[in-house]
Protein backbone atom coordinates (compact mmCIF):
# COMPACT_ATOMS: atom_id res chain seq x y z
CA UNK A 1 0.00 0.00 0.00
CA UNK A 2 1.34 3.40 -0.92
CA UNK A 3 1.01 5.10 2.49
CA UNK A 4 3.27 2.46 4.08
CA UNK A 5 6.21 3.99 2.26
CA UNK A 6 6.35 6.86 4.73
CA UNK A 7 4.90 5.37 7.87
CA UNK A 8 8.18 4.76 9.73
CA UNK A 9 10.08 7.49 11.63
CA UNK A 10 13.23 7.46 9.51
CA UNK A 11 11.27 8.11 6.39
CA UNK A 12 9.38 11.06 7.96
CA UNK A 13 12.59 12.58 9.32
CA UNK A 14 14.32 12.41 6.00
CA UNK A 15 11.37 14.13 4.36
CA UNK A 16 11.50 16.98 6.90
CA UNK A 17 15.28 17.21 6.51
CA UNK A 18 14.98 17.52 2.79
CA UNK A 19 12.44 20.36 3.06
CA UNK A 20 14.67 22.29 5.46
CA UNK A 21 17.60 21.84 3.10
CA UNK A 22 15.56 23.01 0.13
CA UNK A 23 14.28 26.17 1.85
CA UNK A 24 17.83 27.02 2.94
CA UNK A 25 18.68 27.42 -0.70
CA UNK A 26 15.83 29.78 -1.53
CA UNK A 27 16.96 33.18 -2.80
CA UNK A 28 16.93 35.99 -0.22
CA UNK A 29 13.49 37.53 -0.15
CA UNK A 30 14.42 41.02 1.03
CA UNK A 31 15.25 42.35 -2.42
CA UNK A 32 13.00 40.30 -4.64
CA UNK A 33 9.48 41.34 -3.60
CA UNK A 34 7.97 44.71 -2.78
CA UNK A 35 4.47 46.08 -2.29
CA UNK A 36 4.02 48.20 -5.44
CA UNK A 37 1.68 50.57 -3.59
CA UNK A 38 4.32 51.31 -0.94
CA UNK A 39 7.37 51.75 -3.18
CA UNK A 40 7.86 55.39 -2.19
CA UNK A 41 7.94 54.41 1.51
CA UNK A 42 10.08 51.28 1.14
CA UNK A 43 13.89 51.50 1.35
CA UNK A 44 15.88 51.91 -0.78
CA UNK A 45 13.16 53.32 -3.06
CA UNK A 46 12.13 55.99 -0.54
CA UNK A 47 15.38 57.73 -1.57
CA UNK A 48 16.00 56.97 -5.25
CA UNK A 49 19.30 58.09 -6.70
CA UNK A 50 22.99 57.39 -6.81
CA UNK A 51 24.89 56.23 -3.73
CA UNK A 52 28.60 55.55 -3.55
CA UNK A 53 29.28 52.19 -1.89
CA UNK A 54 32.99 51.74 -2.58
CA UNK A 55 35.99 52.83 -4.61
CA UNK A 56 34.29 54.00 -7.82
CA UNK A 57 31.42 51.63 -7.00
CA UNK A 58 27.86 52.85 -6.87
CA UNK A 59 24.29 51.78 -6.40
CA UNK A 60 21.71 53.52 -8.53
CA UNK A 61 18.19 53.13 -7.18
CA UNK A 62 15.53 53.93 -9.76
CA UNK A 63 11.75 53.94 -9.68
CA UNK A 64 9.88 53.37 -12.92
CA UNK A 65 6.41 54.77 -13.44
CA UNK A 66 4.37 55.55 -16.54
CA UNK A 67 6.10 57.28 -18.26
CA UNK A 68 9.37 58.11 -16.63
CA UNK A 69 12.38 57.13 -14.55
CA UNK A 70 13.23 58.66 -11.14
CA UNK A 71 15.89 60.01 -11.21
CA UNK A 72 16.02 60.71 -14.94
CA UNK A 73 19.49 62.23 -15.20
CA UNK A 74 22.55 60.78 -13.51
CA UNK A 75 26.29 61.43 -13.76
CA UNK A 76 28.98 58.90 -12.88
CA UNK A 77 32.76 58.91 -13.25
CA UNK A 78 34.52 56.94 -15.95
CA UNK A 79 35.31 53.40 -14.84
CA UNK A 80 32.49 53.29 -12.30
CA UNK A 81 30.81 50.01 -11.48
CA UNK A 82 27.11 50.60 -10.99
CA UNK A 83 24.52 48.28 -9.54
CA UNK A 84 21.13 49.31 -10.90
CA UNK A 85 18.30 48.51 -8.50
CA UNK A 86 14.89 49.02 -10.04
CA UNK A 87 11.20 48.50 -9.50
CA UNK A 88 7.91 49.68 -11.00
CA UNK A 89 4.98 51.25 -9.21
CA UNK A 90 2.42 50.50 -11.90
CA UNK A 91 2.80 48.33 -14.99
CA UNK A 92 5.56 46.28 -16.61
CA UNK A 93 8.37 48.47 -17.95
CA UNK A 94 11.75 47.73 -19.46
CA UNK A 95 15.17 48.96 -18.41
CA UNK A 96 17.70 48.96 -21.22
CA UNK A 97 20.89 50.97 -21.48
CA UNK A 98 21.64 51.42 -25.16
CA UNK A 99 25.08 50.17 -26.16
CA UNK A 100 25.49 47.92 -23.08
CA UNK A 101 24.28 44.48 -22.06
CA UNK A 102 22.07 46.01 -19.35
CA UNK A 103 18.52 44.91 -20.12
CA UNK A 104 15.92 44.03 -17.50
CA UNK A 105 12.20 43.58 -17.29
CA UNK A 106 10.79 45.68 -14.47
CA UNK A 107 7.58 44.31 -13.02
CA UNK A 108 5.49 45.84 -10.22
CA UNK A 109 5.87 43.84 -7.02
CA UNK A 110 9.45 42.85 -7.78
CA UNK A 111 12.89 44.35 -7.41
CA UNK A 112 15.37 43.66 -10.18
CA UNK A 113 19.05 44.50 -10.31
CA UNK A 114 22.03 44.30 -12.60
CA UNK A 115 25.63 45.50 -12.36
CA UNK A 116 27.68 47.08 -15.12
CA UNK A 117 31.10 48.74 -15.36
CA UNK A 118 31.29 51.86 -17.52
CA UNK A 119 34.73 51.99 -19.08
CA UNK A 120 33.86 54.47 -21.81
CA UNK A 121 32.96 58.11 -21.36
CA UNK A 122 29.81 59.32 -23.02
CA UNK A 123 26.09 59.82 -22.80
CA UNK A 124 24.11 56.65 -22.37
CA UNK A 125 20.41 56.44 -23.04
CA UNK A 126 18.30 54.47 -20.58
CA UNK A 127 15.08 53.46 -22.23
CA UNK A 128 11.92 51.51 -21.59
CA UNK A 129 11.72 48.62 -24.04
CA UNK A 130 8.42 47.11 -22.92
CA UNK A 131 5.28 48.66 -24.33
CA UNK A 132 3.62 50.32 -21.33
CA UNK A 133 1.03 52.67 -22.79
CA UNK A 134 0.59 55.92 -24.69
CA UNK A 135 3.78 57.51 -23.34
CA UNK A 136 6.01 54.48 -23.84
CA UNK A 137 8.02 56.08 -26.64
CA UNK A 138 9.03 59.06 -24.46
CA UNK A 139 9.99 57.00 -21.42
CA UNK A 140 13.73 57.43 -21.08
CA UNK A 141 16.52 58.72 -18.84
CA UNK A 142 20.07 59.88 -19.32
CA UNK A 143 23.27 58.51 -17.83
CA UNK A 144 26.43 60.51 -18.36
CA UNK A 145 29.84 58.94 -17.83
CA UNK A 146 32.36 61.77 -17.32
CU1 LIG B 1 7.62 52.13 -19.76
CU2 LIG B 1 7.46 51.43 -22.01
mmCIF file of C-alpha atoms and ligand atoms in Angstrom:
data_model
loop_
_atom_site.group_PDB
_atom_site.id
_atom_site.type_symbol
_atom_site.label_atom_id
_atom_site.label_comp_id
_atom_site.label_asym_id
_atom_site.label_seq_id
_atom_site.Cartn_x
_atom_site.Cartn_y
_atom_site.Cartn_z
ATOM 1 C CA UNK A 1 0.000 0.000 0.000
ATOM 2 C CA UNK A 2 1.336 3.401 -0.917
ATOM 3 C CA UNK A 3 1.009 5.099 2.487
ATOM 4 C CA UNK A 4 3.267 2.459 4.076
ATOM 5 C CA UNK A 5 6.213 3.987 2.258
ATOM 6 C CA UNK A 6 6.349 6.855 4.735
ATOM 7 C CA UNK A 7 4.901 5.370 7.874
ATOM 8 C CA UNK A 8 8.182 4.762 9.735
ATOM 9 C CA UNK A 9 10.076 7.490 11.633
ATOM 10 C CA UNK A 10 13.231 7.457 9.514
ATOM 11 C CA UNK A 11 11.268 8.113 6.388
ATOM 12 C CA UNK A 12 9.380 11.058 7.956
ATOM 13 C CA UNK A 13 12.590 12.582 9.316
ATOM 14 C CA UNK A 14 14.323 12.412 6.000
ATOM 15 C CA UNK A 15 11.366 14.126 4.360
ATOM 16 C CA UNK A 16 11.501 16.978 6.899
ATOM 17 C CA UNK A 17 15.275 17.206 6.510
ATOM 18 C CA UNK A 18 14.982 17.522 2.787
ATOM 19 C CA UNK A 19 12.445 20.357 3.057
ATOM 20 C CA UNK A 20 14.670 22.292 5.461
ATOM 21 C CA UNK A 21 17.596 21.836 3.097
ATOM 22 C CA UNK A 22 15.559 23.009 0.132
ATOM 23 C CA UNK A 23 14.276 26.172 1.847
ATOM 24 C CA UNK A 24 17.830 27.015 2.945
ATOM 25 C CA UNK A 25 18.676 27.420 -0.701
ATOM 26 C CA UNK A 26 15.831 29.775 -1.534
ATOM 27 C CA UNK A 27 16.960 33.178 -2.799
ATOM 28 C CA UNK A 28 16.934 35.993 -0.218
ATOM 29 C CA UNK A 29 13.489 37.532 -0.146
ATOM 30 C CA UNK A 30 14.424 41.020 1.034
ATOM 31 C CA UNK A 31 15.253 42.346 -2.424
ATOM 32 C CA UNK A 32 13.004 40.296 -4.639
ATOM 33 C CA UNK A 33 9.478 41.343 -3.602
ATOM 34 C CA UNK A 34 7.966 44.708 -2.783
ATOM 35 C CA UNK A 35 4.469 46.085 -2.292
ATOM 36 C CA UNK A 36 4.019 48.197 -5.443
ATOM 37 C CA UNK A 37 1.676 50.574 -3.590
ATOM 38 C CA UNK A 38 4.317 51.309 -0.943
ATOM 39 C CA UNK A 39 7.369 51.750 -3.178
ATOM 40 C CA UNK A 40 7.864 55.393 -2.186
ATOM 41 C CA UNK A 41 7.942 54.409 1.510
ATOM 42 C CA UNK A 42 10.084 51.279 1.141
ATOM 43 C CA UNK A 43 13.889 51.500 1.347
ATOM 44 C CA UNK A 44 15.881 51.910 -0.782
ATOM 45 C CA UNK A 45 13.164 53.315 -3.061
ATOM 46 C CA UNK A 46 12.130 55.986 -0.538
ATOM 47 C CA UNK A 47 15.380 57.728 -1.572
ATOM 48 C CA UNK A 48 15.998 56.971 -5.248
ATOM 49 C CA UNK A 49 19.299 58.092 -6.704
ATOM 50 C CA UNK A 50 22.990 57.391 -6.808
ATOM 51 C CA UNK A 51 24.887 56.231 -3.734
ATOM 52 C CA UNK A 52 28.600 55.548 -3.554
ATOM 53 C CA UNK A 53 29.278 52.194 -1.888
ATOM 54 C CA UNK A 54 32.988 51.740 -2.585
ATOM 55 C CA UNK A 55 35.986 52.834 -4.605
ATOM 56 C CA UNK A 56 34.287 53.996 -7.818
ATOM 57 C CA UNK A 57 31.417 51.628 -7.005
ATOM 58 C CA UNK A 58 27.861 52.850 -6.871
ATOM 59 C CA UNK A 59 24.293 51.777 -6.403
ATOM 60 C CA UNK A 60 21.709 53.523 -8.527
ATOM 61 C CA UNK A 61 18.193 53.126 -7.175
ATOM 62 C CA UNK A 62 15.533 53.928 -9.759
ATOM 63 C CA UNK A 63 11.746 53.940 -9.677
ATOM 64 C CA UNK A 64 9.879 53.370 -12.924
ATOM 65 C CA UNK A 65 6.410 54.774 -13.438
ATOM 66 C CA UNK A 66 4.371 55.550 -16.543
ATOM 67 C CA UNK A 67 6.095 57.282 -18.260
ATOM 68 C CA UNK A 68 9.372 58.107 -16.632
ATOM 69 C CA UNK A 69 12.383 57.133 -14.548
ATOM 70 C CA UNK A 70 13.232 58.663 -11.143
ATOM 71 C CA UNK A 71 15.894 60.010 -11.207
ATOM 72 C CA UNK A 72 16.020 60.709 -14.944
ATOM 73 C CA UNK A 73 19.487 62.232 -15.199
ATOM 74 C CA UNK A 74 22.552 60.778 -13.510
ATOM 75 C CA UNK A 75 26.287 61.428 -13.757
ATOM 76 C CA UNK A 76 28.977 58.898 -12.882
ATOM 77 C CA UNK A 77 32.761 58.913 -13.251
ATOM 78 C CA UNK A 78 34.516 56.939 -15.953
ATOM 79 C CA UNK A 79 35.314 53.398 -14.840
ATOM 80 C CA UNK A 80 32.494 53.289 -12.305
ATOM 81 C CA UNK A 81 30.814 50.010 -11.480
ATOM 82 C CA UNK A 82 27.115 50.603 -10.993
ATOM 83 C CA UNK A 83 24.524 48.277 -9.535
ATOM 84 C CA UNK A 84 21.132 49.307 -10.903
ATOM 85 C CA UNK A 85 18.299 48.507 -8.496
ATOM 86 C CA UNK A 86 14.889 49.018 -10.042
ATOM 87 C CA UNK A 87 11.196 48.497 -9.501
ATOM 88 C CA UNK A 88 7.909 49.680 -11.001
ATOM 89 C CA UNK A 89 4.978 51.253 -9.206
ATOM 90 C CA UNK A 90 2.419 50.498 -11.900
ATOM 91 C CA UNK A 91 2.802 48.329 -14.986
ATOM 92 C CA UNK A 92 5.561 46.280 -16.611
ATOM 93 C CA UNK A 93 8.369 48.470 -17.950
ATOM 94 C CA UNK A 94 11.745 47.726 -19.458
ATOM 95 C CA UNK A 95 15.170 48.964 -18.410
ATOM 96 C CA UNK A 96 17.696 48.956 -21.221
ATOM 97 C CA UNK A 97 20.890 50.970 -21.484
ATOM 98 C CA UNK A 98 21.644 51.417 -25.160
ATOM 99 C CA UNK A 99 25.083 50.168 -26.156
ATOM 100 C CA UNK A 100 25.486 47.923 -23.083
ATOM 101 C CA UNK A 101 24.284 44.477 -22.059
ATOM 102 C CA UNK A 102 22.069 46.012 -19.354
ATOM 103 C CA UNK A 103 18.523 44.910 -20.118
ATOM 104 C CA UNK A 104 15.920 44.032 -17.503
ATOM 105 C CA UNK A 105 12.199 43.578 -17.292
ATOM 106 C CA UNK A 106 10.786 45.676 -14.466
ATOM 107 C CA UNK A 107 7.576 44.312 -13.018
ATOM 108 C CA UNK A 108 5.486 45.837 -10.221
ATOM 109 C CA UNK A 109 5.875 43.839 -7.018
ATOM 110 C CA UNK A 110 9.452 42.852 -7.776
ATOM 111 C CA UNK A 111 12.893 44.348 -7.411
ATOM 112 C CA UNK A 112 15.371 43.658 -10.177
ATOM 113 C CA UNK A 113 19.048 44.496 -10.306
ATOM 114 C CA UNK A 114 22.026 44.302 -12.597
ATOM 115 C CA UNK A 115 25.628 45.499 -12.361
ATOM 116 C CA UNK A 116 27.676 47.081 -15.117
ATOM 117 C CA UNK A 117 31.098 48.742 -15.356
ATOM 118 C CA UNK A 118 31.290 51.861 -17.521
ATOM 119 C CA UNK A 119 34.730 51.988 -19.085
ATOM 120 C CA UNK A 120 33.855 54.474 -21.811
ATOM 121 C CA UNK A 121 32.962 58.105 -21.357
ATOM 122 C CA UNK A 122 29.813 59.316 -23.022
ATOM 123 C CA UNK A 123 26.093 59.822 -22.804
ATOM 124 C CA UNK A 124 24.110 56.647 -22.373
ATOM 125 C CA UNK A 125 20.407 56.444 -23.040
ATOM 126 C CA UNK A 126 18.302 54.471 -20.576
ATOM 127 C CA UNK A 127 15.079 53.464 -22.230
ATOM 128 C CA UNK A 128 11.924 51.509 -21.595
ATOM 129 C CA UNK A 129 11.723 48.622 -24.039
ATOM 130 C CA UNK A 130 8.423 47.106 -22.919
ATOM 131 C CA UNK A 131 5.277 48.661 -24.328
ATOM 132 C CA UNK A 132 3.622 50.317 -21.329
ATOM 133 C CA UNK A 133 1.030 52.673 -22.790
ATOM 134 C CA UNK A 134 0.592 55.920 -24.694
ATOM 135 C CA UNK A 135 3.781 57.508 -23.335
ATOM 136 C CA UNK A 136 6.007 54.479 -23.844
ATOM 137 C CA UNK A 137 8.018 56.084 -26.638
ATOM 138 C CA UNK A 138 9.025 59.060 -24.459
ATOM 139 C CA UNK A 139 9.986 57.002 -21.415
ATOM 140 C CA UNK A 140 13.734 57.430 -21.077
ATOM 141 C CA UNK A 141 16.516 58.716 -18.840
ATOM 142 C CA UNK A 142 20.072 59.879 -19.318
ATOM 143 C CA UNK A 143 23.270 58.510 -17.832
ATOM 144 C CA UNK A 144 26.425 60.505 -18.357
ATOM 145 C CA UNK A 145 29.837 58.939 -17.829
ATOM 146 C CA UNK A 146 32.361 61.770 -17.322
HETATM 147 CU CU1 LIG B 1 7.622 52.133 -19.760
HETATM 148 CU CU2 LIG B 1 7.464 51.430 -22.014
#
